[in-house]
Amino acid sequence: MRQHRTFPRLLGSLLLVAAAGISSVGAVPGGAGAAPDTAPAAVRPLGEVVPAPASVKPSGAPYALTPATRIRVDDDSREARRIGAYLAAVLRPSTGYALPVTDDDHGRGGIRLALGSRDRSLGDEGYRLESGIGGVTITARTPAGLFHGVQTLRQLLPATVEKDTRQAGPWRVPGGTITDSPRFGHRGAMLDVSRHFFTVDQVKLYIDQLALYKINKLHLHLSDDQGWRIAIDSWPRLATYGGSTQVGGGPGGHYTKAQYKEILAYAASRHLEVIPEIDMPGHTNAALASYAELNCDGIAPPLYTGTGVGFSSLCVPKAVTYDFVDDVVRELAALTPGRYLHIGGDEAHSTSHADYVAFMDRAQAVVAKYGKTVVGWHQLTGTTPAKGAVAQYWGLDGTGAAEKEQVAAAARNGTRLILSPADRIYLDMKYTKDTPLGLAWAGYVEVQRAYDWDPGAYLPGAPPSAIAGVEAPLWSETVSTSDHIEYMAFPRLPGVAELGWSPASTHDWDAYKVRLAAQGPRFEALGIDYYRSPQVPWPAE
Ligand code: ACM
């Protein structure tokens, strides 16, 4: 049974909770391991964190949360207060502590969240976490950095802290200093909400799971042959008809603009940027079925609920096609606070090459007209990528040298790359021939295979500076519930997060698999249905 976290919760029997907490504090005057009632494992190694922090310096005694612990934030920062409230909501149900968020930033002890560090080395997303017997301080230059530091703090506490009912504790944070910032700015996950539709709540749940591992981009694949999932006022049938089914023929669904904004706001509260994708000129059957005039022959095809690809194309020579593109991009750009708009461009097998090049030229110009930067699947590099465009590589290790060189040449020419090699980090690939969900066209992708490669050196001839980062797509032909999402994403997704975040110098499967194993109890505490890969030394149940 899944056990969704619900927070905030009412505190249970407060007196009992407080008494239990005080006695545990009383039992640890000397810090780590001093209490006779305390298993050594109660203090986790500093640095047993995924993704691996850039610098870990253990020292001194742990900090123990108590019923009196306060979360102290700078008095002039709404962002820090909001992150403090988020942390309190994570910690309250399991600890049973009140954990008031206070702006008493001159007091001592407790958990201090400090924004506005002048330390430039922390960058836009980095943080420093200092822990000792007197308290924990997380310092960052930006709210995103503070939020990522909070994710590290969660992982330094026992896994049971993630449960949504009161647990025994003790709640100790190992002593020392972590100084951390990401290797890449783009650490993404893509969710295909077209092949199967996922509700706002399902997307929010995935966002929470992504945030745990410092993923900072959520790419939503909003349209495909099987379903159009975002309301477009000027072409209403796209959503109401084109969104009315899915693979296998279920009812499908779509997001109203209000619902989509709710997803955006939730993602922003977890410091993820949403990158919307409208896939064009192929993968467009849902649109073609909704509006006959978009078809070259003027006849709307039926809705499609199978899993084939490459059979649909917008009608490149028709003027109305560009009215459609302009309207859709305009409305989507207006909804999008982020910089990027993804226009697909993959598997346009029913579009001639000349038409494809002509279409991508025009579509890219429309994106620029509405002030956004183009992202496209790497076939975009076979056209003329717009200035600043980003190409998402989804080939295989064994993709031919000519295709790889086309992508690398674009990278040398200024096109930035997001790496999503399909036989490495497509989360919809089966782990083995025996795992129940997923496809296998790119091969089987076990946990080690997903982790064991270097994004900086992956594509021959592409300058490392052109690599924006990594992104793990989850296509949903076989995936239709949150349990399915979790089974395919976990435990591969934390490995992708680590490739995106951690310095290359920390890359080591044998060390990683041990840190990953320690996430197992955390997945369980969070109710995440994960694949218990035999490659990972999970703790005994
Ligand atoms: C893709 O997998 N067709 C991008």
PDB file of N, CA, C and O and ligand atoms in Angstrom, residues 190 195 221 224 277 279 283 309 342 346-347 377-379 392 394 422 426 428 441 473 475, ligand 1:
ATOM      1  N   MET A 190      11.975  14.331 -17.286  1.00  0.00           N
ATOM      2  CA  MET A 190      10.839  14.558 -18.175  1.00  0.00           C
ATOM      3  C   MET A 190       9.748  13.557 -17.862  1.00  0.00           C
ATOM      4  O   MET A 190      10.026  12.374 -17.663  1.00  0.00           O
ATOM      5  N   ARG A 195       1.056  10.058 -23.377  1.00  0.00           N
ATOM      6  CA  ARG A 195       0.710   8.644 -23.642  1.00  0.00           C
ATOM      7  C   ARG A 195      -0.245   8.148 -22.568  1.00  0.00           C
ATOM      8  O   ARG A 195      -1.216   7.449 -22.853  1.00  0.00           O
ATOM      9  N   HIS A 221       6.105  16.663 -21.250  1.00  0.00           N
ATOM     10  CA  HIS A 221       5.811  16.335 -22.653  1.00  0.00           C
ATOM     11  C   HIS A 221       4.284  16.399 -22.800  1.00  0.00           C
ATOM     12  O   HIS A 221       3.579  15.450 -22.474  1.00  0.00           O
ATOM     13  N   ASP A 224       1.266  14.670 -27.870  1.00  0.00           N
ATOM     14  CA  ASP A 224       1.802  13.587 -28.704  1.00  0.00           C
ATOM     15  C   ASP A 224       0.637  13.020 -29.501  1.00  0.00           C
ATOM     16  O   ASP A 224      -0.474  13.571 -29.481  1.00  0.00           O
ATOM     17  N   GLU A 277       6.752  21.057 -23.332  1.00  0.00           N
ATOM     18  CA  GLU A 277       7.044  20.614 -24.698  1.00  0.00           C
ATOM     19  C   GLU A 277       5.749  20.411 -25.473  1.00  0.00           C
ATOM     20  O   GLU A 277       4.844  19.701 -25.030  1.00  0.00           O
ATOM     21  N   ASP A 279       5.305  18.804 -29.032  1.00  0.00           N
ATOM     22  CA  ASP A 279       6.127  18.079 -30.004  1.00  0.00           C
ATOM     23  C   ASP A 279       5.585  18.321 -31.411  1.00  0.00           C
ATOM     24  O   ASP A 279       4.402  18.095 -31.677  1.00  0.00           O
ATOM     25  N   HIS A 283       4.509  13.466 -34.205  1.00  0.00           N
ATOM     26  CA  HIS A 283       3.885  13.235 -32.890  1.00  0.00           C
ATOM     27  C   HIS A 283       2.691  14.162 -32.678  1.00  0.00           C
ATOM     28  O   HIS A 283       2.486  14.684 -31.582  1.00  0.00           O
ATOM     29  N   VAL A 309       4.966   5.057 -33.530  1.00  0.00           N
ATOM     30  CA  VAL A 309       5.517   6.411 -33.659  1.00  0.00           C
ATOM     31  C   VAL A 309       5.802   6.702 -35.125  1.00  0.00           C
ATOM     32  O   VAL A 309       5.941   5.790 -35.932  1.00  0.00           O
ATOM     33  N   HIS A 342      10.076  23.866 -25.335  1.00  0.00           N
ATOM     34  CA  HIS A 342      10.567  22.692 -26.080  1.00  0.00           C
ATOM     35  C   HIS A 342       9.607  22.427 -27.230  1.00  0.00           C
ATOM     36  O   HIS A 342       8.385  22.318 -27.014  1.00  0.00           O
ATOM     37  N   ASP A 346      11.427  15.362 -32.855  1.00  0.00           N
ATOM     38  CA  ASP A 346      11.949  13.998 -32.990  1.00  0.00           C
ATOM     39  C   ASP A 346      11.055  13.167 -33.915  1.00  0.00           C
ATOM     40  O   ASP A 346       9.868  13.457 -34.076  1.00  0.00           O
ATOM     41  N   GLU A 347      11.626  12.141 -34.469  1.00  0.00           N
ATOM     42  CA  GLU A 347      10.884  11.097 -35.191  1.00  0.00           C
ATOM     43  C   GLU A 347       9.858  11.650 -36.178  1.00  0.00           C
ATOM     44  O   GLU A 347       8.739  11.161 -36.259  1.00  0.00           O
ATOM     45  N   TRP A 377      14.588  18.124 -29.486  1.00  0.00           N
ATOM     46  CA  TRP A 377      15.335  16.861 -29.515  1.00  0.00           C
ATOM     47  C   TRP A 377      16.476  17.022 -30.522  1.00  0.00           C
ATOM     48  O   TRP A 377      16.439  17.916 -31.377  1.00  0.00           O
ATOM     49  N   HIS A 378      17.494  16.182 -30.443  1.00  0.00           N
ATOM     50  CA  HIS A 378      18.757  16.511 -31.128  1.00  0.00           C
ATOM     51  C   HIS A 378      18.646  16.496 -32.652  1.00  0.00           C
ATOM     52  O   HIS A 378      19.556  16.994 -33.322  1.00  0.00           O
ATOM     53  N   GLN A 379      17.533  16.019 -33.202  1.00  0.00           N
ATOM     54  CA  GLN A 379      17.354  16.124 -34.658  1.00  0.00           C
ATOM     55  C   GLN A 379      17.344  17.588 -35.097  1.00  0.00           C
ATOM     56  O   GLN A 379      17.599  17.895 -36.268  1.00  0.00           O
ATOM     57  N   GLN A 392      18.516  18.343 -27.186  1.00  0.00           N
ATOM     58  CA  GLN A 392      18.457  17.256 -26.198  1.00  0.00           C
ATOM     59  C   GLN A 392      18.824  15.952 -26.893  1.00  0.00           C
ATOM     60  O   GLN A 392      18.047  15.420 -27.700  1.00  0.00           O
ATOM     61  N   TRP A 394      19.206  12.177 -27.466  1.00  0.00           N
ATOM     62  CA  TRP A 394      18.536  10.971 -26.969  1.00  0.00           C
ATOM     63  C   TRP A 394      18.991   9.727 -27.726  1.00  0.00           C
ATOM     64  O   TRP A 394      18.301   8.707 -27.721  1.00  0.00           O
ATOM     65  N   ALA A 422      19.443   7.309 -24.424  1.00  0.00           N
ATOM     66  CA  ALA A 422      18.290   6.448 -24.137  1.00  0.00           C
ATOM     67  C   ALA A 422      18.679   5.134 -23.499  1.00  0.00           C
ATOM     68  O   ALA A 422      17.925   4.577 -22.708  1.00  0.00           O
ATOM     69  N   TYR A 426      16.970   6.719 -20.079  1.00  0.00           N
ATOM     70  CA  TYR A 426      15.527   6.687 -20.350  1.00  0.00           C
ATOM     71  C   TYR A 426      14.896   5.825 -19.253  1.00  0.00           C
ATOM     72  O   TYR A 426      15.121   4.614 -19.185  1.00  0.00           O
ATOM     73  N   ASP A 428      12.048   4.862 -18.918  1.00  0.00           N
ATOM     74  CA  ASP A 428      11.010   3.915 -19.347  1.00  0.00           C
ATOM     75  C   ASP A 428      11.606   2.628 -19.891  1.00  0.00           C
ATOM     76  O   ASP A 428      10.855   1.712 -20.252  1.00  0.00           O
ATOM     77  N   TRP A 441      13.439  -1.026 -26.458  1.00  0.00           N
ATOM     78  CA  TRP A 441      14.050  -0.756 -27.764  1.00  0.00           C
ATOM     79  C   TRP A 441      15.467  -0.213 -27.644  1.00  0.00           C
ATOM     80  O   TRP A 441      16.272  -0.383 -28.559  1.00  0.00           O
ATOM     81  N   PRO A 473      14.283  11.174 -19.150  1.00  0.00           N
ATOM     82  CA  PRO A 473      12.911  11.132 -19.632  1.00  0.00           C
ATOM     83  C   PRO A 473      12.183   9.877 -19.148  1.00  0.00           C
ATOM     84  O   PRO A 473      12.769   8.794 -19.065  1.00  0.00           O
ATOM     85  N   TRP A 475       8.989   8.154 -20.520  1.00  0.00           N
ATOM     86  CA  TRP A 475       7.882   8.019 -21.474  1.00  0.00           C
ATOM     87  C   TRP A 475       6.853   7.076 -20.877  1.00  0.00           C
ATOM     88  O   TRP A 475       7.205   6.147 -20.135  1.00  0.00           O
TER      89      TRP A 475
HETATM   90  C1  ACM B   1      12.239  10.279 -28.338  1.00  0.00           C
HETATM   91  O1  ACM B   1      12.482   9.345 -27.542  1.00  0.00           O
HETATM   92  N1  ACM B   1      11.517  10.063 -29.409  1.00  0.00           N
HETATM   93  C2  ACM B   1      12.746  11.619 -28.094  1.00  0.00           C
END
